[in-house]
XYZ file of C-alpha atoms in Angstrom:
692
model
C -20.663 10.044 3.073
C -21.045 10.957 -0.540
C -20.011 8.339 -3.055
C -19.553 8.343 -6.785
C -22.226 6.995 -9.078
C -20.924 3.908 -10.861
C -22.447 2.647 -14.056
C -22.716 -0.972 -13.098
C -23.074 -3.434 -10.253
C -20.460 -3.968 -7.540
C -20.365 -7.633 -8.629
C -17.443 -6.620 -10.826
C -15.139 -5.714 -7.956
C -11.591 -6.705 -8.800
C -11.107 -8.492 -5.501
C -13.545 -9.298 -2.727
C -12.629 -10.393 0.762
C -15.601 -12.742 0.616
C -14.219 -14.716 -2.311
C -12.638 -17.972 -1.244
C -10.239 -20.430 -2.818
C -10.963 -24.099 -3.358
C -7.408 -25.161 -2.836
C -4.818 -26.472 -5.223
C -1.912 -24.754 -6.855
C -1.124 -24.326 -10.493
C 2.167 -25.182 -12.091
C 1.623 -23.157 -15.253
C 3.607 -19.959 -14.720
C 3.995 -18.834 -18.314
C 1.689 -17.213 -20.800
C 1.708 -17.317 -24.546
C 1.969 -13.612 -25.271
C 1.198 -14.236 -28.919
C -2.169 -15.658 -27.881
C -2.823 -12.548 -25.783
C -2.027 -10.304 -28.728
C -4.218 -12.388 -31.011
C -7.134 -12.094 -28.592
C -6.862 -8.311 -28.734
C -6.763 -8.024 -32.503
C -9.693 -10.302 -33.201
C -12.522 -8.269 -34.665
C -15.711 -8.455 -32.666
C -19.062 -8.283 -34.515
C -20.866 -4.982 -33.985
C -24.004 -6.934 -33.197
C -24.453 -10.689 -33.210
C -27.786 -11.372 -34.914
C -27.758 -14.945 -33.648
C -28.515 -13.493 -30.193
C -32.028 -12.589 -31.332
C -35.052 -14.646 -30.320
C -37.323 -14.048 -33.306
C -40.212 -15.791 -31.563
C -40.451 -12.831 -29.174
C -41.985 -9.506 -30.098
C -39.756 -6.439 -29.656
C -42.744 -4.353 -28.580
C -43.692 -6.803 -25.830
C -40.311 -7.784 -24.362
C -37.359 -6.127 -26.042
C -34.782 -7.863 -23.873
C -36.118 -11.283 -24.802
C -36.288 -10.349 -28.479
C -32.745 -8.991 -28.696
C -31.033 -11.275 -26.180
C -33.223 -14.358 -25.873
C -30.925 -16.679 -27.802
C -27.848 -15.152 -26.214
C -29.233 -15.889 -22.757
C -30.206 -19.421 -23.773
C -26.759 -20.107 -25.227
C -24.798 -18.404 -22.438
C -25.838 -19.964 -19.140
C -24.262 -18.629 -15.986
C -20.883 -20.303 -15.437
C -20.676 -22.266 -12.212
C -18.110 -19.766 -10.923
C -20.412 -16.774 -11.382
C -23.675 -15.462 -9.976
C -24.268 -13.189 -12.942
C -23.160 -13.427 -16.555
C -23.460 -10.601 -19.039
C -21.547 -8.209 -21.252
C -19.774 -6.588 -18.306
C -18.683 -9.953 -16.916
C -17.466 -11.272 -20.256
C -15.289 -8.213 -20.855
C -14.115 -8.140 -17.235
C -13.061 -11.778 -17.515
C -11.111 -11.075 -20.702
C -9.400 -8.048 -19.174
C -8.330 -10.002 -16.103
C -7.837 -13.562 -17.253
C -6.199 -12.764 -20.579
C -4.689 -9.283 -20.518
C -3.786 -8.877 -16.829
C -2.843 -12.528 -16.598
C -0.273 -12.050 -19.326
C 1.189 -9.024 -17.546
C 1.327 -10.702 -14.131
C 2.728 -14.016 -15.312
C 5.472 -12.298 -17.259
C 6.537 -10.574 -14.018
C 6.214 -13.752 -11.973
C 8.749 -15.404 -14.275
C 11.366 -12.768 -13.515
C 14.006 -13.218 -10.829
C 15.635 -10.811 -8.367
C 13.158 -7.974 -8.811
C 14.200 -4.899 -6.831
C 12.421 -4.479 -3.498
C 9.768 -1.753 -3.529
C 9.336 -1.694 -7.282
C 5.877 -2.234 -8.692
C 7.163 -5.294 -10.525
C 8.369 -6.857 -7.256
C 5.143 -6.019 -5.443
C 2.947 -7.473 -8.166
C 5.045 -10.610 -8.484
C 5.363 -11.315 -4.754
C 1.716 -10.643 -3.982
C 0.660 -12.981 -6.771
C 3.063 -15.656 -5.523
C 1.870 -15.233 -1.931
C -1.703 -15.916 -3.019
C -0.635 -19.083 -4.840
C 1.523 -20.309 -1.939
C -1.161 -22.606 -0.558
C 1.364 -24.752 1.327
C 2.319 -21.802 3.529
C -1.287 -20.654 3.817
C -2.376 -24.107 5.038
C 0.534 -24.345 7.474
C -0.172 -20.926 8.996
C -3.975 -21.373 9.221
C -5.264 -18.568 11.500
C -1.831 -17.746 12.956
C -1.556 -14.469 10.973
C -4.656 -13.243 12.810
C -3.235 -13.821 16.277
C -1.959 -10.263 16.887
C -5.463 -8.923 16.320
C -7.118 -11.705 18.310
C -4.791 -10.945 21.217
C -5.904 -7.315 21.169
C -9.534 -8.438 21.236
C -8.906 -10.902 24.065
C -7.508 -8.050 26.201
C -10.761 -6.031 26.047
C -12.424 -5.532 29.421
C -14.275 -2.218 29.061
C -16.064 -0.167 26.433
C -13.003 2.105 26.326
C -10.908 -0.943 25.423
C -13.426 -1.832 22.717
C -13.196 1.714 21.334
C -9.408 1.516 21.096
C -9.282 -1.929 19.493
C -12.060 -1.002 17.052
C -9.937 1.936 15.923
C -6.863 -0.263 15.500
C -8.835 -2.731 13.399
C -10.354 -0.001 11.265
C -6.834 1.200 10.465
C -6.184 -2.150 8.756
C -9.430 -2.103 6.793
C -11.922 -3.861 9.076
C -15.426 -2.405 9.414
C -16.828 -1.326 12.759
C -20.298 -0.176 13.761
C -18.841 3.340 13.611
C -16.438 4.209 10.838
C -14.524 7.116 9.380
C -13.677 8.012 5.787
C -12.060 10.946 4.004
C -13.297 12.675 0.877
C -14.179 16.119 -0.414
C -16.367 18.244 1.824
C -19.759 18.234 0.142
C -20.231 21.938 0.914
C -16.636 22.946 0.196
C -15.602 20.497 -2.503
C -12.084 21.888 -2.932
C -11.093 20.646 0.521
C -11.003 17.159 2.019
C -12.932 16.438 5.183
C -13.375 13.645 7.720
C -16.710 11.812 7.485
C -18.312 9.546 10.089
C -20.845 6.903 9.086
C -22.590 3.641 9.898
C -21.217 0.175 9.160
C -20.797 -3.276 10.650
C -23.574 -5.404 9.098
C -22.245 -8.723 7.834
C -25.253 -9.148 5.516
C -24.690 -5.740 3.968
C -28.035 -3.998 4.405
C -30.573 -3.677 7.192
C -33.404 -5.262 5.176
C -31.662 -8.631 5.506
C -32.253 -8.425 9.259
C -35.885 -7.296 8.934
C -37.637 -8.938 5.980
C -40.022 -11.724 7.078
C -40.116 -13.667 3.767
C -38.880 -17.257 3.682
C -35.849 -16.693 1.449
C -34.470 -13.864 3.600
C -35.145 -15.836 6.781
C -33.230 -18.720 5.228
C -30.258 -16.411 4.658
C -30.308 -15.459 8.345
C -30.513 -19.114 9.399
C -27.627 -20.015 7.097
C -25.629 -17.085 8.443
C -25.897 -18.434 11.990
C -24.711 -21.863 10.813
C -21.890 -20.237 8.862
C -20.577 -18.268 11.842
C -20.757 -21.342 14.089
C -18.820 -23.416 11.572
C -16.137 -20.762 11.027
C -15.584 -20.288 14.762
C -15.268 -24.025 15.289
C -12.844 -24.397 12.375
C -10.714 -21.530 13.689
C -10.612 -23.119 17.142
C -12.573 -20.356 18.872
C -14.437 -21.540 21.984
C -17.605 -19.421 21.991
C -20.945 -21.192 22.440
C -23.524 -20.343 19.735
C -21.511 -17.453 18.272
C -23.767 -17.290 15.212
C -26.816 -16.469 17.312
C -24.790 -13.926 19.288
C -23.592 -12.169 16.134
C -26.995 -12.160 14.441
C -28.748 -10.830 17.564
C -26.184 -8.041 17.973
C -26.187 -7.022 14.301
C -30.002 -7.067 14.245
C -29.983 -4.505 17.048
C -27.433 -2.402 15.155
C -29.445 -2.660 11.930
C -32.548 -1.248 13.620
C -30.604 1.926 14.414
C -29.235 2.484 10.919
C -30.581 4.476 8.012
C -31.875 2.434 5.102
C -30.069 2.534 1.781
C -32.856 4.792 0.500
C -32.432 7.244 3.388
C -28.677 7.291 2.789
C -29.371 8.769 -0.657
C -30.288 12.131 0.875
C -27.090 14.228 0.725
C -28.589 17.036 2.817
C -29.914 14.911 5.670
C -26.637 12.967 5.856
C -24.472 16.102 5.945
C -24.106 17.240 9.546
C -20.897 19.180 10.063
C -19.817 19.365 13.678
C -16.859 19.946 15.933
C -14.993 16.822 16.984
C -15.936 17.667 20.567
C -19.601 17.267 19.620
C -19.052 13.512 19.238
C -18.360 13.331 22.960
C -21.623 15.129 23.649
C -23.586 12.864 21.317
C -22.057 9.691 22.755
C -20.243 10.427 26.022
C -19.769 6.761 26.915
C -17.743 5.945 23.819
C -14.034 6.720 24.085
C -13.620 8.811 20.955
C -10.054 9.805 21.754
C -9.028 6.158 22.020
C -10.855 5.360 18.780
C -9.340 8.198 16.768
C -5.848 8.055 18.297
C -5.631 4.374 17.409
C -6.113 5.383 13.794
C -3.908 8.469 13.860
C -6.885 10.732 13.108
C -6.519 14.399 13.978
C -9.305 16.763 12.983
C -11.165 19.523 14.767
C -14.258 19.022 12.622
C -16.052 16.191 10.886
C -19.233 15.479 8.937
C -21.623 13.147 10.745
C -23.893 10.983 8.657
C -26.607 10.473 11.278
C -26.362 12.004 14.744
C -29.159 9.828 16.113
C -27.271 6.695 15.093
C -24.099 7.850 16.853
C -25.994 8.348 20.104
C -28.078 5.186 19.885
C -25.330 2.803 18.802
C -23.103 4.135 21.584
C -25.885 3.414 24.080
C -26.242 -0.072 22.598
C -22.523 -0.717 22.978
C -22.648 0.454 26.594
C -25.413 -2.016 27.466
C -23.916 -4.927 25.513
C -21.849 -7.440 27.454
C -18.104 -7.117 26.773
C -17.957 -10.807 25.821
C -20.547 -10.190 23.082
C -18.528 -7.270 21.725
C -15.375 -9.405 21.758
C -17.189 -12.209 19.921
C -18.370 -9.738 17.300
C -14.867 -8.331 16.800
C -13.419 -11.838 16.466
C -15.997 -12.462 13.783
C -15.026 -9.277 11.962
C -11.384 -10.343 11.883
C -12.123 -13.930 10.872
C -14.675 -13.045 8.204
C -12.610 -10.208 6.754
C -9.577 -12.408 6.148
C -11.273 -15.799 5.594
C -10.771 -15.721 1.823
C -7.015 -15.504 2.399
C -6.733 -18.263 4.992
C -6.588 -22.060 4.878
C -8.840 -24.039 2.572
C -11.455 -25.088 5.137
C -12.143 -21.514 6.238
C -11.884 -20.290 2.664
C -14.353 -22.856 1.317
C -16.937 -22.165 4.003
C -16.568 -18.418 3.443
C -17.277 -18.987 -0.234
C -20.214 -21.238 0.581
C -22.059 -18.551 2.503
C -21.141 -15.278 0.853
C -21.010 -16.590 -2.717
C -23.347 -19.604 -2.796
C -25.995 -18.739 -0.196
C -26.007 -14.992 -0.783
C -25.567 -14.984 -4.583
C -26.104 -18.480 -5.899
C -22.540 -19.037 -7.155
C -21.931 -22.782 -7.370
C -18.191 -23.135 -7.682
C -14.953 -21.323 -6.882
C -12.789 -19.984 -9.662
C -9.482 -21.822 -10.123
C -6.797 -20.637 -7.736
C -4.705 -19.035 -10.485
C -7.646 -16.951 -11.697
C -8.321 -15.854 -8.154
C -4.679 -14.929 -7.758
C -4.901 -12.717 -10.829
C -8.046 -11.007 -9.489
C -6.638 -10.603 -5.988
C -3.441 -9.072 -7.359
C -5.529 -6.697 -9.448
C -7.486 -5.747 -6.328
C -4.377 -4.902 -4.328
C -2.020 -3.611 -7.028
C -4.618 -2.396 -9.507
C -3.075 0.939 -10.413
C 0.448 -0.353 -11.115
C -1.128 -3.065 -13.252
C -3.322 -0.436 -14.884
C -0.275 1.525 -15.964
C 0.936 -1.442 -18.031
C -2.579 -2.334 -19.186
C -3.313 1.153 -20.501
C 0.004 1.407 -22.319
C -0.485 -1.960 -23.980
C -4.198 -2.015 -24.749
C -5.546 1.540 -24.966
C -4.420 3.536 -28.011
C -4.337 7.324 -27.909
C -6.708 7.342 -30.875
C -9.450 5.842 -28.682
C -8.924 8.578 -26.099
C -9.399 11.237 -28.755
C -12.476 9.520 -30.172
C -14.153 9.237 -26.750
C -13.342 12.895 -26.054
C -15.183 13.859 -29.234
C -18.148 11.701 -28.186
C -18.301 13.398 -24.791
C -18.389 16.844 -26.358
C -21.179 15.714 -28.692
C -23.210 14.565 -25.695
C -22.528 17.846 -23.886
C -23.843 19.811 -26.874
C -26.999 17.710 -27.116
C -27.597 17.967 -23.368
C -27.515 21.751 -23.685
C -30.169 21.570 -26.400
C -32.299 19.277 -24.231
C -32.093 21.737 -21.350
C -33.279 24.543 -23.620
C -36.254 22.479 -24.796
C -37.562 21.583 -21.316
C -41.057 22.893 -20.653
C -41.061 22.189 -16.915
C -37.926 24.233 -16.102
C -37.728 28.018 -15.843
C -35.172 30.202 -17.611
C -33.503 30.981 -14.271
C -32.793 27.350 -13.477
C -31.868 26.599 -17.096
C -29.123 29.187 -16.857
C -27.672 27.425 -13.820
C -28.053 24.018 -15.472
C -26.063 25.259 -18.456
C -23.393 26.542 -16.094
C -23.103 23.129 -14.464
C -23.051 21.354 -17.813
C -20.296 23.622 -19.119
C -18.254 22.922 -15.975
C -18.316 19.125 -16.426
C -14.798 17.724 -16.695
C -13.880 14.243 -17.815
C -11.150 11.640 -17.547
C -10.611 9.012 -20.212
C -8.644 5.788 -20.181
C -6.072 6.230 -17.426
C -4.617 8.815 -14.999
C -2.241 11.469 -16.223
C -0.089 10.904 -13.147
C 0.500 7.728 -11.170
C 0.786 7.251 -7.418
C 3.903 5.960 -5.692
C 3.179 2.584 -4.050
C 6.795 1.755 -3.181
C 6.168 2.025 0.579
C 3.819 -0.988 0.606
C 5.819 -3.869 2.033
C 4.799 -6.881 -0.059
C 6.595 -10.122 0.852
C 6.580 -13.723 -0.376
C 4.709 -16.243 1.766
C 2.830 -13.590 3.764
C -0.606 -13.181 2.176
C -2.502 -11.772 5.163
C 0.365 -9.440 6.025
C 0.359 -8.208 2.431
C -3.372 -7.481 2.610
C -2.784 -5.551 5.844
C 0.149 -3.623 4.364
C -2.000 -2.463 1.439
C -4.808 -1.445 3.809
C -2.384 0.505 5.977
C -1.122 2.336 2.896
C -4.694 3.318 1.997
C -5.392 4.402 5.566
C -2.276 6.535 5.771
C -3.063 8.107 2.422
C -6.555 9.025 3.678
C -5.154 10.535 6.891
C -2.796 12.728 4.909
C -5.730 14.204 2.976
C -7.730 15.499 5.947
C -8.063 19.269 5.791
C -6.010 19.520 2.604
C -7.025 20.509 -0.945
C -8.651 17.823 -3.082
C -6.484 16.335 -5.802
C -8.863 16.617 -8.748
C -6.613 14.429 -10.883
C -7.114 11.373 -8.680
C -9.006 8.391 -10.088
C -11.596 6.293 -8.245
C -11.214 3.290 -10.574
C -8.307 1.498 -12.168
C -7.827 1.766 -15.958
C -8.736 -1.899 -16.499
C -12.090 -1.612 -14.714
C -15.155 -2.379 -16.832
C -17.228 0.481 -15.476
C -17.618 4.253 -15.493
C -18.679 6.816 -12.917
C -19.783 10.348 -12.165
C -18.303 12.141 -9.162
C -20.613 14.979 -8.031
C -17.945 16.508 -5.807
C -15.625 17.002 -8.786
C -18.493 17.409 -11.267
C -16.651 14.960 -13.493
C -17.358 11.884 -15.594
C -14.736 9.130 -15.748
C -14.376 6.398 -18.367
C -11.626 3.821 -17.697
C -9.945 2.086 -20.621
C -11.472 -1.212 -19.490
C -14.970 -0.311 -20.663
C -13.909 1.385 -23.893
C -13.952 -1.915 -25.761
C -16.628 -4.020 -27.519
C -19.540 -4.248 -27.055
C -19.548 -0.812 -25.383
C -17.233 0.844 -27.891
C -16.372 -0.910 -31.127
C -14.239 0.901 -33.688
C -15.518 -1.529 -36.323
C -19.195 -0.903 -35.566
C -21.527 1.477 -37.365
C -22.488 4.655 -35.560
C -25.942 3.460 -34.494
C -24.544 0.527 -32.484
C -21.925 2.714 -30.805
C -24.453 5.429 -30.000
C -26.705 2.836 -28.362
C -23.694 1.534 -26.464
C -20.906 3.897 -25.434
C -22.749 7.150 -26.191
C -25.677 6.031 -24.017
C -23.112 5.178 -21.326
C -21.626 8.660 -21.612
C -25.093 10.165 -21.494
C -25.872 8.027 -18.457
C -22.922 9.472 -16.547
C -23.721 13.032 -17.644
C -27.290 12.591 -16.434
C -26.043 11.597 -12.968
C -25.091 15.238 -12.574
C -28.789 16.019 -12.892
C -30.479 13.042 -11.211
C -32.248 13.253 -7.843
C -28.922 13.355 -5.974
C -26.505 14.901 -8.459
C -28.895 17.761 -9.143
C -28.339 18.944 -5.572
C -24.691 19.768 -6.345
C -23.725 22.914 -8.209
C -21.200 23.551 -10.965
C -18.336 23.620 -8.441
C -19.329 20.283 -6.935
C -20.796 21.795 -3.792
C -23.980 20.665 -2.084
C -25.933 23.808 -2.861
C -29.413 24.445 -4.231
C -29.358 26.078 -7.683
C -33.052 25.523 -8.459
C -36.104 27.685 -8.034
C -38.601 26.141 -5.642
C -41.110 25.592 -8.438
C -38.587 23.874 -10.705
C -37.391 21.568 -7.965
C -41.001 20.659 -7.234
C -41.597 19.896 -10.921
C -38.474 17.752 -11.099
C -39.332 15.756 -7.988
C -42.863 15.167 -9.257
C -41.412 13.599 -12.405
C -38.947 11.585 -10.333
C -41.777 10.362 -8.094
C -43.693 9.119 -11.122
C -40.613 7.240 -12.293
C -40.097 5.805 -8.790
C -43.659 4.490 -8.796
C -43.229 3.050 -12.291
C -40.226 0.929 -11.296
C -41.634 0.068 -7.877
C -44.480 -1.728 -9.666
C -42.086 -4.212 -11.316
C -42.047 -7.576 -9.522
C -38.733 -9.293 -10.239
C -39.417 -12.414 -8.197
C -42.455 -13.388 -6.176
C -42.555 -10.909 -3.315
C -39.477 -9.010 -4.516
C -40.206 -5.723 -6.270
C -37.691 -3.219 -7.570
C -37.112 -0.508 -4.979
C -37.922 2.511 -7.125
C -36.686 4.941 -4.470
C -33.317 3.178 -4.199
C -32.794 2.830 -7.959
C -34.177 6.204 -9.038
C -30.759 7.791 -9.660
C -29.613 4.994 -11.955
C -33.012 4.760 -13.631
C -33.038 8.493 -14.380
C -29.492 8.174 -15.725
C -30.497 5.303 -18.028
C -33.479 7.248 -19.339
C -31.371 10.365 -19.802
C -28.505 8.458 -21.383
C -30.790 6.871 -23.970
C -32.495 10.165 -24.718
C -29.224 12.031 -25.179
C -27.613 9.308 -27.272
C -30.567 9.008 -29.636
C -30.773 12.762 -30.072
C -27.032 12.915 -30.699
C -27.326 10.189 -33.331
C -30.190 12.010 -35.046
C -28.198 15.219 -35.018
C -25.145 13.495 -36.534
C -27.237 12.220 -39.462
C -28.895 15.504 -40.391
C -28.193 16.485 -43.976
C -26.748 13.061 -44.769
C -28.216 10.240 -46.867
C -30.357 7.727 -44.968
C -27.993 4.991 -43.694
C -28.473 1.647 -45.387
C -30.050 -1.316 -43.620
C -27.596 -3.660 -41.898
C -28.724 -7.230 -41.270
C -32.179 -6.001 -42.221
C -32.334 -3.383 -39.456
C -32.628 0.386 -39.841
C -30.266 2.744 -38.042
C -33.054 3.541 -35.569
C -33.505 -0.120 -34.730
C -29.770 -0.742 -34.520
C -29.460 2.029 -31.948
C -31.747 0.094 -29.607
C -30.037 -3.194 -30.455
C -26.792 -1.566 -29.294
C -28.462 -0.521 -26.037
C -29.874 -3.960 -25.301
C -26.698 -5.894 -26.015
C -24.548 -4.006 -23.516
C -26.927 -4.893 -20.660
C -27.789 -8.490 -21.549
C -27.276 -10.827 -18.610
C -28.348 -13.986 -16.823
C -28.537 -13.796 -13.036
C -29.074 -16.399 -10.322
C -32.208 -16.077 -8.200
C -30.148 -15.473 -5.057
C -28.062 -12.760 -6.706
C -31.219 -11.130 -8.014
C -32.720 -11.009 -4.522
C -29.468 -9.607 -3.169
C -29.451 -6.950 -5.877
C -33.025 -5.918 -5.168
C -32.207 -5.416 -1.485
C -28.813 -3.784 -1.721
C -28.045 -2.341 -5.146
C -29.034 1.051 -6.619
C -29.153 -0.463 -10.133
C -32.239 -2.184 -11.491
C -31.807 -5.755 -12.786
C -30.439 -6.079 -16.327
C -33.755 -6.981 -17.950
C -35.402 -3.912 -16.452
C -32.519 -1.611 -17.332
C -33.115 -2.680 -20.945
C -36.903 -2.668 -21.007
C -37.661 -0.139 -18.269
C -36.955 3.177 -20.003
C -38.008 2.161 -23.527
C -41.809 2.607 -23.164
C -41.137 6.237 -22.215
C -39.328 6.923 -25.500
C -41.429 7.743 -28.568
C -38.356 6.975 -30.677
C -38.457 3.348 -29.563
C -42.070 2.837 -30.593
C -41.416 4.560 -33.906
C -38.319 2.463 -34.626
C -40.073 -0.833 -34.040
C -43.587 0.068 -35.148
C -45.060 -0.499 -31.703
C -48.774 0.207 -31.449
C -51.101 0.917 -28.509
C -51.828 -2.312 -26.679
C -48.255 -3.597 -26.924
C -46.686 -4.374 -23.554
C -43.888 -1.881 -24.078
C -46.089 1.021 -25.079
C -47.290 3.640 -22.622
C -49.851 6.310 -23.307
C -48.460 9.826 -23.467
C -49.930 10.745 -20.085
C -47.988 7.915 -18.425
C -44.646 8.549 -20.077
C -41.964 10.244 -18.004
C -39.687 12.713 -19.788
C -37.162 14.338 -17.453
C -34.116 15.348 -19.462
């Protein structure tokens, strides 16, 4: 399945089913709207010079030089596993702006059923209703547990797995709906791998002590959750780990999943029965309401092998695994004991987070996760002026123009391929701030005192919406992020870049900042997303968003040789002892960072031609301030556990290496800071990688 390329880590998800509450209710149900307004009109410094560690040398460790004091003075809060510019802005968006919106609705009485206001208010209240949550305990799960208890055969397992997938639970085999990668105007059914509680197969394979400790803790976690829920299995943790380890061995790695050609295998639905005749595909699909004559299979070998594994696995093991899926999926919305233990493993063990957020803050984030678009409608109207939309549009067109000039200047690309690259660049579309049209969510049945049922209702809405898309034209106006999200993305199937209102704020975009800071921030972000259309994956999609080769063989070979050099460069960076950046996994994001910086700097240079040299600000030239702007948007502190998790699962390099990594390849950086040969952040010309 082909996904969009997001700018930043998934740590910023609005709601996660692995986040748990630490109990307690809050009595404060009002918000000082004047304080909210004041927070939004406070001017933010373009760059805070107090963040600089002047004892460090910019040419040896630019991150430490620019952000050293910031990192020292901004330790990771106990409720976080990572703390940086994205997190700070995300927190303000949710815990100030969205909080004000939600609490104002929660104070209202007799809201009409089915309205967005009623849904937002009642979901929020259901999350805070800890008395009901404690009283119910695991009772809301009983209908699904009863289905699991009735399983006797693999056909039964197939049917129940389909029913659970329809309410948002992962299985070892899953389905999704999105644009057909080879016919991007039409939606198609995709089949892929899933079902690993630890998220990625390397967690089941790595022999190092820290990863082994995660596996050991996982077994203890499962055992404790089963006992708390009153389940009677003996050693369920060992059973689950053993089963998922077998599944993991059959799956593609996250690097292999990056290949859009190898993972595109269009087939007739009947071919599934030939690949895996023992699995009851009709039961699985009928349980979900899926009807499609064709589908796109991610990995045919996996379908056959995992079906064979299921056939030879004892039904009791499969039932234990399904019980675990149900319990783990909903644990963050259940009683305190299950919730706390869920947090302990998935947040503390896996990411090093020490403490739960307060229940009210979690309620805000959970409501945003479920009712994000209705909230986004209010957020965008209140906090995103039309003037910002126009300004960002102008920035995007500036980047497009510079990218065209960069394409023309490439020495490794032929005229034939350049012509096609220009065609793709000209076809880029973009979305800024918020959708032009809003979906109707009135059919989601949100009720007071029914948290799990509300989660299920939202999942069923999403599932039904996906079913209705199969075989129909793609709605190009649809958004993949809410307006309040602090992120951005490129969608290769639409050939579009998308910038939600949430990220178009300081430090990424600051109307009060000089151009150099903004070019190093938001313009580099825009350039980053543009470059995704031409990274190792995006470059395999044409101007129409179709998976189609538009390169000459020689040009593709030249491009991949440059990409391989950049892969090797990042693969040599040891983040922790024994944990190196996976250059092959992060290559798309690394290329986008390098391209984004290159485009932004060139755009800034172009904007200053024929104008007087800008004056120094805080003693820094415009060239230096450009790189200060770049470094401040990525500054972050990260726990050791979260860093290890990122290295194993995330396509983005760690913050320090996103800042420092591309800079030695840019002559402009060395010139701006007077870096000389022998400095740690200086590469000889023969080692520099220049792609776009």
